[in-house]
Coordinates of C-alpha atoms in Angstrom, one line a residue:
Chain A
X1 CA 0.1 -0.1 0.1
X2 CA 1.4 3.9 -1.2
X3 CA -0.9 5.4 1.3
X4 CA 0.5 8.1 2.2
X5 CA -0.6 9.5 6.0
X6 CA -1.9 13.4 6.6
X7 CA -1.2 15.5 9.9
X8 CA -4.3 16.8 9.7
X9 CA -6.4 13.3 9.9
X10 CA -3.9 11.6 12.1
X11 CA -4.1 13.8 14.7
X12 CA -7.4 14.3 14.5
X13 CA -8.1 10.2 14.6
X14 CA -5.5 9.5 17.8
X15 CA -6.4 12.1 19.6
X16 CA -10.0 10.4 19.3
X17 CA -8.2 7.1 20.2
X18 CA -7.0 8.0 23.6
X19 CA -10.4 9.9 24.2
X20 CA -11.6 6.2 24.5
X21 CA -8.7 4.5 26.1
X22 CA -8.8 6.8 28.8
X23 CA -12.6 5.8 29.2
X24 CA -11.8 2.2 28.7
X25 CA -9.6 2.6 32.0
X26 CA -12.1 5.2 34.1
X27 CA -14.8 2.5 33.1
X28 CA -14.0 0.0 36.0
X29 CA -15.0 2.8 38.6
X30 CA -18.0 3.9 36.8
X31 CA -20.4 2.9 38.9
X32 CA -18.8 0.8 40.8
X33 CA -18.9 -3.0 41.5
X34 CA -16.8 -5.7 41.7
X35 CA -14.7 -6.8 39.8
X36 CA -14.3 -9.5 40.5
X37 CA -17.7 -11.2 40.6
X38 CA -18.9 -12.9 37.1
X39 CA -21.9 -10.8 37.0
X40 CA -19.4 -7.3 37.3
X41 CA -17.4 -8.4 35.1
X42 CA -19.3 -10.4 32.4
X43 CA -22.7 -8.2 33.0
X44 CA -21.9 -5.3 34.1
X45 CA -24.2 -5.9 37.9
X46 CA -27.5 -5.5 35.6
X47 CA -27.7 -2.5 36.0
X48 CA -28.2 -0.3 33.4
X49 CA -31.3 2.0 32.4
X50 CA -32.6 3.0 29.2
X51 CA -29.4 5.0 27.5
X52 CA -26.6 3.0 28.5
X53 CA -28.1 -0.8 26.9
X54 CA -29.3 2.4 24.0
X55 CA -26.4 2.7 23.2
X56 CA -24.6 0.2 24.5
X57 CA -27.5 -2.7 21.9
X58 CA -26.9 -0.3 19.2
X59 CA -22.8 -0.4 19.6
X60 CA -23.0 -4.0 19.5
X61 CA -26.1 -4.4 17.2
X62 CA -24.3 -2.9 14.6
X63 CA -20.8 -3.3 13.9
X64 CA -17.8 -2.0 12.2
X65 CA -17.7 -4.2 10.1
X66 CA -21.8 -4.0 8.9
X67 CA -20.9 -0.1 8.6
X68 CA -18.0 -1.4 5.9
X69 CA -19.4 -4.2 4.4
X70 CA -23.7 -3.1 4.5
X71 CA -22.1 -0.3 1.6
X72 CA -19.6 -2.9 -0.3
X73 CA -22.4 -5.0 -0.8
X74 CA -24.3 -2.0 -2.0
X75 CA -21.5 -1.0 -4.3
X76 CA -20.5 -3.7 -6.6
X77 CA -23.8 -5.0 -6.6
X78 CA -27.2 -2.8 -5.6
X79 CA -30.2 -3.4 -4.0
X80 CA -28.6 -6.8 -2.6
X81 CA -27.5 -5.0 -0.1
X82 CA -30.0 -3.3 1.4
X83 CA -31.2 -6.3 3.1
X84 CA -30.0 -5.7 6.2
X85 CA -32.5 -2.7 6.6
X86 CA -35.9 -4.7 6.6
X87 CA -34.0 -7.3 8.8
X88 CA -33.0 -4.8 11.5
X89 CA -36.6 -3.4 12.0
X90 CA -37.6 -6.6 11.8
X91 CA -36.1 -7.8 14.4
X92 CA -37.6 -5.8 17.0
X93 CA -41.1 -7.7 17.3
X94 CA -39.1 -10.2 18.5
X95 CA -37.0 -8.4 20.7
X96 CA -40.4 -7.0 22.1
X97 CA -42.3 -10.1 22.9
X98 CA -39.1 -12.7 23.7
X99 CA -36.5 -10.8 25.3
X100 CA -37.6 -10.1 28.7
X101 CA -38.8 -12.9 29.5
X102 CA -35.2 -14.8 29.5
X103 CA -34.3 -11.8 31.0
X104 CA -36.6 -12.1 33.9
X105 CA -36.6 -16.3 33.8
X106 CA -32.4 -15.4 34.1
X107 CA -32.7 -12.4 36.7
X108 CA -34.7 -15.0 39.1
X109 CA -31.9 -17.1 38.3
X110 CA -28.5 -15.9 38.2
X111 CA -28.1 -17.1 35.0
X112 CA -25.6 -14.9 33.1
X113 CA -25.4 -16.5 29.2
X114 CA -28.5 -18.2 26.6
X115 CA -26.5 -21.7 27.7
X116 CA -26.9 -21.2 31.1
X117 CA -30.9 -20.8 30.7
X118 CA -30.5 -23.8 28.7
X119 CA -29.0 -25.7 31.5
X120 CA -31.6 -25.0 33.8
X121 CA -35.1 -25.5 31.8
X122 CA -34.2 -28.7 29.8
X123 CA -31.9 -30.4 32.7
X124 CA -29.1 -31.1 30.5
X125 CA -25.5 -31.0 30.8
X126 CA -25.0 -31.5 27.0
X127 CA -28.2 -29.4 25.1
X128 CA -26.0 -26.9 26.8
X129 CA -22.8 -27.6 26.0
X130 CA -24.0 -27.5 22.9
X131 CA -25.9 -24.4 23.1
X132 CA -22.5 -22.6 24.3
X133 CA -20.9 -24.3 22.4
X134 CA -22.2 -22.6 19.4
X135 CA -22.2 -19.3 20.8
X136 CA -18.6 -19.8 21.1
X137 CA -17.6 -21.0 17.6
X138 CA -19.5 -18.4 15.6
X139 CA -19.1 -15.5 17.8
X140 CA -14.9 -16.0 17.0
X141 CA -15.2 -15.2 13.1
X142 CA -17.5 -12.3 14.0
X143 CA -14.2 -11.1 15.9
X144 CA -12.2 -11.4 13.1
X145 CA -14.0 -9.9 11.7
X146 CA -14.4 -6.3 13.1
X147 CA -10.5 -6.4 13.0
X148 CA -10.7 -6.6 9.3
X149 CA -13.1 -3.6 9.1
X150 CA -10.0 -1.9 11.0
X151 CA -7.6 -2.8 9.5
X152 CA -9.5 -0.6 6.1
X153 CA -10.0 2.0 7.7
X154 CA -5.9 2.3 9.3
X155 CA -4.0 1.4 6.1
X156 CA -6.9 4.7 4.7
X157 CA -4.8 6.1 7.2
X158 CA -1.7 5.1 5.7
X159 CA -0.6 3.5 9.0
X160 CA 0.9 0.3 7.2
X161 CA 4.0 -0.6 9.0
X162 CA 4.5 -4.2 9.1
X163 CA 7.3 -6.5 11.5
X164 CA 8.7 -9.2 10.8
X165 CA 7.9 -11.4 13.9
X166 CA 10.2 -15.0 13.2
X167 CA 7.3 -17.6 12.6
X168 CA 4.2 -15.4 11.8
X169 CA 5.5 -13.0 9.0
X170 CA 4.5 -9.3 8.9
X171 CA 2.5 -8.1 11.3
X172 CA 0.1 -5.2 11.2
X173 CA 2.1 -3.1 14.7
X174 CA -0.7 -0.8 14.0
X175 CA -3.7 -2.8 15.0
X176 CA -1.6 -5.2 17.2
X177 CA -1.4 -1.4 19.3
X178 CA -5.1 -1.0 19.1
X179 CA -6.2 -4.3 20.0
X180 CA -3.6 -4.8 23.1
X181 CA -5.1 -2.0 24.8
X182 CA -8.8 -3.3 23.7
X183 CA -7.9 -5.9 25.6
X184 CA -6.5 -4.3 28.6
X185 CA -8.8 -2.1 29.7
X186 CA -11.4 -5.4 28.4
X187 CA -9.6 -7.0 31.2
X188 CA -9.8 -4.0 33.9
X189 CA -13.1 -3.2 33.0
X190 CA -14.9 -6.1 32.2
X191 CA -18.9 -4.5 30.1
X192 CA -18.8 -1.6 31.4
X193 CA -15.9 -0.3 29.1
X194 CA -17.7 -0.9 26.3
X195 CA -21.3 0.6 28.0
X196 CA -19.1 3.6 28.2
X197 CA -16.8 3.7 25.0
X198 CA -20.3 3.1 22.9
X199 CA -22.4 6.1 23.6
X200 CA -18.8 8.6 22.6
X201 CA -18.4 5.5 19.5
X202 CA -22.8 6.4 18.8
X203 CA -22.4 9.9 18.5
X204 CA -18.8 10.2 16.5
X205 CA -21.0 7.3 13.8
X206 CA -24.0 9.8 13.9
X207 CA -22.0 12.8 13.0
X208 CA -20.8 11.3 10.2
X209 CA -23.6 9.7 8.9
X210 CA -25.7 12.8 9.1
X211 CA -22.6 14.9 7.2
X212 CA -22.2 12.1 4.7
X213 CA -26.3 12.6 3.4
X214 CA -26.1 15.8 3.3
X215 CA -22.5 16.7 2.1
X216 CA -21.4 14.2 0.0
X217 CA -24.9 14.7 -2.1
X218 CA -25.2 18.0 -2.5
X219 CA -21.9 18.1 -3.7
X220 CA -22.7 14.5 -6.6
X221 CA -26.0 16.6 -7.1
X222 CA -28.0 15.1 -5.8
X223 CA -30.3 12.4 -4.5
X224 CA -31.3 12.0 -8.2
X225 CA -28.3 12.0 -9.6
X226 CA -26.5 9.7 -7.5
X227 CA -29.4 6.7 -7.9
X228 CA -28.8 7.6 -12.4
X229 CA -25.1 7.2 -11.6
X230 CA -25.4 3.1 -10.2
X231 CA -26.4 0.1 -12.9
X232 CA -30.4 0.7 -13.7
X233 CA -30.9 -3.0 -13.6
X234 CA -28.9 -3.2 -10.4
X235 CA -31.5 -0.8 -8.5
X236 CA -34.0 -3.7 -7.4
X237 CA -34.0 -7.4 -7.6
X238 CA -34.3 -9.4 -10.4
X239 CA -37.8 -10.6 -11.0
X240 CA -39.1 -14.2 -11.1
X241 CA -39.3 -16.4 -13.5
X242 CA -41.6 -19.6 -15.0
X243 CA -38.7 -21.9 -13.1
X244 CA -37.5 -19.2 -10.5
X245 CA -38.7 -17.1 -7.7
X246 CA -35.9 -16.0 -8.5
X247 CA -33.7 -12.4 -5.8
X248 CA -36.4 -12.0 -4.0
X249 CA -36.8 -14.9 -2.0
X250 CA -34.1 -15.0 -1.2
X251 CA -34.0 -12.2 -0.3
X252 CA -37.4 -12.5 2.1
X253 CA -35.4 -15.7 3.2
X254 CA -32.1 -14.0 4.3
X255 CA -34.0 -10.9 5.7
X256 CA -35.3 -13.2 8.3
X257 CA -33.2 -15.6 8.6
X258 CA -31.0 -13.2 9.6
X259 CA -33.1 -12.2 12.3
X260 CA -33.6 -15.2 13.9
X261 CA -29.7 -15.2 14.4
X262 CA -29.0 -11.5 15.6
X263 CA -30.5 -11.1 18.3
X264 CA -29.2 -14.8 20.4
X265 CA -25.2 -14.4 19.6
X266 CA -23.9 -14.4 22.5
X267 CA -23.0 -10.3 22.5
X268 CA -26.8 -9.5 21.7
X269 CA -27.8 -12.3 24.5
X270 CA -25.1 -10.6 27.3
X271 CA -26.4 -6.7 26.0
X272 CA -29.9 -7.6 26.4
X273 CA -28.9 -9.7 30.2
X274 CA -27.3 -6.8 31.8
X275 CA -30.1 -4.8 31.6
X276 CA -31.2 -3.2 35.3
X277 CA -35.3 -4.3 34.1
X278 CA -37.5 -5.8 31.8
X279 CA -38.9 -2.3 31.0
X280 CA -35.7 -1.2 29.7
X281 CA -36.0 -3.9 27.1
X282 CA -39.9 -2.9 25.8
X283 CA -38.8 0.8 25.8
X284 CA -35.0 -0.2 23.4
X285 CA -37.4 -2.6 21.1
X286 CA -38.8 1.2 20.2
X287 CA -35.4 3.1 20.5
X288 CA -33.4 1.1 18.6
X289 CA -35.1 1.7 15.8
X290 CA -33.1 4.9 15.3
X291 CA -29.4 3.0 14.9
X292 CA -31.8 1.4 11.5
X293 CA -32.0 5.0 10.3
X294 CA -28.4 5.4 10.2
X295 CA -27.7 1.7 9.1
X296 CA -29.7 2.9 6.5
X297 CA -28.4 6.0 5.6
X298 CA -25.3 4.2 5.3
X299 CA -26.0 1.5 2.9
X300 CA -26.7 4.4 0.3
X301 CA -23.3 5.3 0.9
X302 CA -21.7 2.4 -1.4
X303 CA -24.2 4.6 -4.5
X304 CA -22.0 7.6 -3.7
X305 CA -19.1 5.6 -3.7
X306 CA -20.4 4.9 -7.3
X307 CA -21.4 7.9 -8.3
X308 CA -18.1 9.2 -6.8
X309 CA -15.9 7.8 -8.8
X310 CA -13.4 6.1 -6.7
X311 CA -13.1 2.8 -8.4
X312 CA -11.7 4.5 -11.3
X313 CA -9.5 6.6 -9.5
X314 CA -5.6 5.8 -9.4
X315 CA -5.2 7.4 -5.5
X316 CA -6.5 4.5 -4.4
X317 CA -6.5 1.7 -6.5
X318 CA -4.2 -0.1 -4.6
X319 CA -7.0 0.1 -1.7
X320 CA -9.4 -1.8 -3.5
X321 CA -6.6 -4.4 -4.4
X322 CA -6.2 -5.2 -1.3
X323 CA -9.3 -5.1 0.3
X324 CA -12.0 -5.5 -2.7
X325 CA -15.5 -3.7 -2.3
X326 CA -15.0 -3.0 1.5
X327 CA -12.2 0.5 1.2
X328 CA -15.5 1.4 -0.7
X329 CA -16.7 3.5 1.8
X330 CA -13.0 4.9 3.5
X331 CA -12.2 6.6 0.1
X332 CA -15.4 7.9 -0.7
X333 CA -14.9 9.5 2.4
X334 CA -10.7 10.4 1.4
X335 CA -12.2 11.9 -1.5
X336 CA -15.2 13.7 -0.2
X337 CA -14.5 15.0 3.2
X338 CA -11.5 17.6 4.1
X339 CA -9.0 16.6 5.9
X340 CA -9.6 17.0 9.8
X341 CA -13.5 15.0 9.1
X342 CA -11.6 12.2 7.6
X343 CA -10.2 12.0 11.5
X344 CA -13.4 12.0 12.6
X345 CA -15.2 8.9 9.6
X346 CA -12.2 7.2 10.5
X347 CA -12.7 7.4 14.3
X348 CA -16.0 6.3 14.0
X349 CA -15.3 3.1 12.4
X350 CA -12.1 1.7 14.5
X351 CA -13.9 2.6 17.7
X352 CA -17.3 0.7 16.1
X353 CA -15.2 -1.8 16.4
X354 CA -13.2 -2.0 19.6
X355 CA -16.8 -1.7 21.0
X356 CA -18.4 -4.6 20.0
X357 CA -15.7 -6.7 20.2
X358 CA -15.3 -6.4 23.7
X359 CA -18.6 -7.3 23.6
X360 CA -18.2 -10.2 22.3
X361 CA -15.6 -11.8 23.6
X362 CA -16.7 -10.9 27.1
X363 CA -19.9 -13.2 25.9
X364 CA -17.8 -15.8 24.5
X365 CA -15.6 -15.7 28.0
X366 CA -18.7 -15.7 30.6
X367 CA -20.3 -18.5 28.2
X368 CA -16.2 -20.9 28.5
X369 CA -16.6 -20.0 32.6
X370 CA -20.0 -20.6 32.9
X371 CA -20.9 -23.5 31.0
X372 CA -17.7 -25.3 29.9
X373 CA -15.0 -25.0 32.9
X374 CA -17.3 -24.5 36.2
X375 CA -19.1 -27.5 34.1
X376 CA -17.5 -29.7 33.2
X377 CA -14.3 -29.4 34.8
X378 CA -14.2 -26.9 38.3
X379 CA -17.4 -28.1 39.6
X380 CA -16.3 -25.9 42.9
X381 CA -14.3 -22.9 42.1
X382 CA -15.6 -19.9 43.8
X383 CA -17.0 -16.7 42.0
X384 CA -13.5 -15.0 42.5
X385 CA -11.9 -17.9 41.0
X386 CA -15.0 -18.0 37.8
X387 CA -14.4 -13.7 37.6
X388 CA -10.7 -14.2 37.2
X389 CA -11.1 -16.9 34.3
X390 CA -13.6 -15.2 32.3
X391 CA -10.9 -11.9 32.2
X392 CA -8.4 -14.7 31.1
X393 CA -10.5 -15.7 27.9
X394 CA -11.7 -13.4 27.1
X395 CA -7.8 -12.0 27.0
X396 CA -7.5 -15.5 24.5
X397 CA -10.7 -15.1 22.7
X398 CA -9.4 -11.7 20.8
X399 CA -5.6 -12.3 20.6
X400 CA -7.0 -15.8 18.4
X401 CA -9.8 -14.0 16.3
X402 CA -5.8 -11.5 15.9
X403 CA -4.1 -14.9 15.4
X404 CA -6.0 -15.7 12.9
X405 CA -6.9 -12.6 11.0
X406 CA -3.2 -11.7 10.5
X407 CA -2.7 -15.6 9.9
X408 CA -5.0 -16.8 7.5
X409 CA -6.9 -14.8 4.7
X410 CA -9.2 -12.7 5.5
X411 CA -11.9 -15.0 2.8
X412 CA -11.9 -17.3 5.4
X413 CA -13.5 -14.7 8.7
X414 CA -15.9 -13.4 5.6
X415 CA -16.9 -17.2 4.8
X416 CA -17.1 -18.8 8.8
X417 CA -19.0 -16.0 9.4
X418 CA -21.7 -16.4 6.6
X419 CA -20.8 -20.5 8.5
X420 CA -21.5 -18.9 11.8
X421 CA -25.5 -17.1 11.7
X422 CA -26.5 -20.5 10.1
X423 CA -25.4 -22.5 13.1
X424 CA -26.7 -19.8 15.9
X425 CA -30.0 -19.8 13.7
X426 CA -29.5 -23.7 14.6
X427 CA -29.9 -22.5 19.1
X428 CA -33.1 -20.8 18.4
X429 CA -35.8 -24.2 19.0
X430 CA -33.3 -25.0 22.8
X431 CA -33.3 -20.7 24.0
X432 CA -36.1 -19.5 21.9
X433 CA -38.7 -22.2 21.7
X434 CA -37.9 -22.8 24.9
X435 CA -39.4 -19.6 26.8
X436 CA -42.2 -20.4 25.8
X437 CA -42.6 -24.5 26.2
X438 CA -41.0 -27.0 28.6
X439 CA -42.6 -29.6 25.4
X440 CA -39.6 -30.6 23.6
X441 CA -37.5 -33.8 24.7
X442 CA -34.0 -32.0 25.8
X443 CA -32.5 -35.1 23.9
X444 CA -34.7 -34.1 20.6
X445 CA -34.0 -30.5 20.8
X446 CA -30.2 -31.8 20.8
X447 CA -31.0 -34.6 17.6
X448 CA -32.5 -31.4 15.8
X449 CA -29.6 -29.2 16.3
X450 CA -27.3 -31.9 15.2
X451 CA -29.9 -32.2 11.7
X452 CA -29.5 -28.5 11.3
X453 CA -25.6 -28.0 12.1
X454 CA -25.5 -30.1 9.3
X455 CA -27.6 -29.6 7.1
X456 CA -26.8 -26.0 7.2
X457 CA -23.0 -27.4 6.8
X458 CA -23.1 -29.4 4.1
X459 CA -25.3 -26.9 1.7
X460 CA -22.6 -23.4 2.0
X461 CA -20.1 -26.3 1.4
X462 CA -22.1 -27.2 -1.6
X463 CA -22.3 -24.1 -2.8
X464 CA -18.2 -23.3 -2.4
X465 CA -19.0 -21.2 0.2
X466 CA -19.5 -18.2 -1.6
X467 CA -23.5 -17.4 -0.5
X468 CA -25.3 -18.4 2.5
X469 CA -28.7 -18.1 -0.4
X470 CA -29.3 -22.0 -1.3
X471 CA -31.5 -22.7 -4.8
X472 CA -33.6 -25.4 -3.4
X473 CA -35.8 -27.4 -6.2
X474 CA -39.0 -28.1 -6.2
X475 CA -41.4 -29.6 -8.4
X476 CA -39.1 -28.8 -10.9
X477 CA -38.9 -24.3 -9.6
X478 CA -36.4 -23.6 -8.2
X479 CA -36.5 -21.7 -4.7
X480 CA -34.0 -19.4 -3.7
X481 CA -33.9 -19.7 0.3
X482 CA -31.2 -18.5 3.4
X483 CA -29.4 -22.0 4.1
X484 CA -29.7 -20.9 7.5
X485 CA -33.9 -20.4 7.0
X486 CA -33.9 -24.4 5.4
X487 CA -31.6 -25.7 8.5
X488 CA -34.5 -25.0 11.5
X489 CA -37.2 -26.6 9.3
X490 CA -34.9 -28.9 9.2
X491 CA -33.7 -29.0 13.1
X492 CA -37.0 -28.6 14.2
X493 CA -38.9 -31.6 12.3
X494 CA -36.3 -33.2 13.4
X495 CA -36.7 -32.3 17.7
X496 CA -40.7 -33.0 16.3
X497 CA -40.7 -36.3 16.0
X498 CA -37.7 -37.1 17.9
X499 CA -39.6 -36.3 21.3
X500 CA -42.7 -37.5 20.0
X501 CA -40.8 -41.1 20.2
X502 CA -38.3 -40.1 23.7
X503 CA -41.4 -38.7 25.3
X504 CA -42.7 -35.3 26.1
X505 CA -41.4 -33.3 29.1
X506 CA -38.6 -35.3 30.1
X507 CA -36.2 -34.2 32.2
X508 CA -35.8 -31.2 35.6
X509 CA -37.2 -28.1 35.4
X510 CA -35.7 -25.5 37.9
X511 CA -37.9 -22.6 36.7
X512 CA -41.9 -22.1 37.1
X513 CA -44.5 -19.9 35.3
X514 CA -44.1 -16.7 36.9
X515 CA -40.0 -17.0 37.3
X516 CA -41.1 -15.3 33.3
X517 CA -43.5 -12.6 33.5
X518 CA -41.1 -11.6 37.2
Chain B
X1 CA -47.9 -24.7 27.3
X2 CA -46.8 -25.4 30.6
X3 CA -47.4 -21.0 31.7
X4 CA -50.1 -21.3 33.9
X5 CA -50.7 -17.5 34.6
X6 CA -51.8 -16.9 31.0
X7 CA -53.4 -13.8 29.7
X8 CA -55.9 -13.9 27.8
X9 CA -55.1 -12.5 23.5
X10 CA -55.0 -9.3 23.2
X11 CA -55.7 -8.4 20.1
X12 CA -53.7 -5.1 19.8
X13 CA -51.1 -8.4 19.1
X14 CA -51.9 -8.8 15.6
X15 CA -50.4 -5.2 14.6
X16 CA -47.1 -7.1 14.9
X17 CA -47.8 -9.0 12.1
X18 CA -48.3 -6.0 9.8
X19 CA -44.0 -5.3 9.3
X20 CA -43.5 -8.8 8.7
X21 CA -46.2 -9.2 5.8
X22 CA -45.1 -5.5 4.3
X23 CA -41.5 -6.3 4.2
X24 CA -40.6 -9.9 3.6
X25 CA -43.4 -10.0 0.5
X26 CA -40.5 -7.8 -1.6
X27 CA -42.5 -7.8 -5.1
X28 CA -44.7 -5.4 -4.0
X29 CA -41.9 -2.8 -2.7
X30 CA -39.4 -4.0 -6.2
X31 CA -39.6 -1.8 -8.2
X32 CA -38.7 2.1 -8.8
X33 CA -41.6 4.5 -9.2
X34 CA -42.5 6.5 -7.3
X35 CA -39.7 7.9 -6.9
X36 CA -38.9 10.5 -3.5
X37 CA -36.4 13.5 -3.7
X38 CA -34.7 10.7 -6.7
X39 CA -34.7 7.9 -4.4
X40 CA -36.4 5.1 -5.8
X41 CA -39.6 2.8 -4.8
X42 CA -36.8 0.0 -3.3
X43 CA -35.3 2.2 -0.9
X44 CA -38.2 3.9 0.9
X45 CA -40.5 2.2 0.6
X46 CA -38.2 0.2 3.2
X47 CA -36.8 3.3 4.8
X48 CA -39.9 3.9 5.5
X49 CA -41.4 1.1 7.6
X50 CA -38.4 1.7 10.4
X51 CA -41.2 4.0 11.5
X52 CA -43.8 2.1 10.5
X53 CA -42.5 -0.7 13.2
X54 CA -43.0 1.5 15.9
X55 CA -45.8 3.0 15.6
X56 CA -47.0 -0.7 15.3
X57 CA -44.8 -1.7 18.4
X58 CA -46.1 1.4 20.4
X59 CA -50.6 0.5 21.1
X60 CA -49.0 -2.5 22.3
X61 CA -46.2 -1.4 24.1
X62 CA -48.5 0.3 26.0
X63 CA -50.4 -2.7 26.2
X64 CA -48.2 -3.8 27.7
X65 CA -47.2 -1.6 30.6
X66 CA -51.0 -1.2 31.7
X67 CA -50.9 -4.5 32.1
X68 CA -48.3 -4.9 34.4

């Protein structure tokens, strides 16, 4: 890469980065609690009110990678990239209905993770382990993708000093420093750190978005001109034909499947369980869509990038060569904004990577500690040991992700994340349906989970890990469907049949109906 | 269902289905015209459901908070 560092841009960027680092360490003293206790370190003491939860979940669910990848998809493919908008709109009714129940039962029984709930509800250690393992494995590549988002921004800033480390090859030094800082304040402050930093991050994101949607179209000749510059056939989805329901069906199922996955990701559950009451969750279901507005406008940045002509501009050729369409948004900002504002916008994206990466690693640490370490390895561990294991795991997970990005191609992280979403959806019968009924046999749910994981993986494997929309053929009609939905249908079918064979309501249930509405 | 303290189903919950029908039936909005401020229908229709979704959720929120 031959991008030149601009001193003004760099100063603004580093200043904001230093500010959030300070906040990250200060967070340990904010609403102080005993951080040698897992629910204080890993759930912020369940004390976050409506606004902190809003910032935390907003910073958590709308990640830096989303802000890079969604416009990149629109930039490259047009309309299909907009699926992120309906999916983030449609997840809120689900959040509103199901998650106050999860919060209440978790509060009553001291559950920290979704797998804790499954353990208590179905009395099955193996089903709980399956849920925990799915969460950890699916979240790891997601953390790696946050690093990819950050890598793109650091490269666009001209900060690319690599160091040759024997045995590792070239190591990206700024990325290493950023993640070391992140790892240490997460270790010392737990969930309080990303909660506090999310406030700064979200403000920067809103400032950037508002400036972009006013300033950039004004310079490019208005919104009409923006859409006229894009390939006209890409502005909508290809219609259905006599032999295929076409991309429209794939679009709808992708939106539906993605919303089912998003809220059972461990980082989402951690964010939701850290709120101070079920009312906070309900209120958030109504105020979180404000982030969907930002997301929709960010998706439109893809069209702005097309209209601005960054693709053919030799100044950005090396960036596109290194990162593909993921470079579209950084290139657009570099081309359109004054230097100081580029620093602010890039800081928004980079800090936007830190918040979800911190929460994801905390969520993984909670799962490992509660549902693997305490359940299987050291049942008699003290609360202090529990918290210190979690802190160490949060560091291991982050450096695992870092190693992943540095050593392997980022395409592996993208492919694994694609699979991760499909895997997460397979825990839905145990976690979400389990909130409403105890009808299923735990071994039946485990059989369904296995069927879902295997079939989902096979489908995506057959598509060479390039896409997750499987062209199902029914009576000569091609029905392009998101693989997660097909795998979930099989999952539930297997679970129902197995339950009918093995017997309903088997095993113990430590929860009572009143726990879900308390 | 083993949840004993069951409230009777209230029709206000049906409101929550509206955004799903509107957004998952893609052929309904998969077109360029009519534009709004130059933005094709496909985009502004979906964006307007951000507000539409909240409008459908709010009466349900009021209902639940009243019954608590």
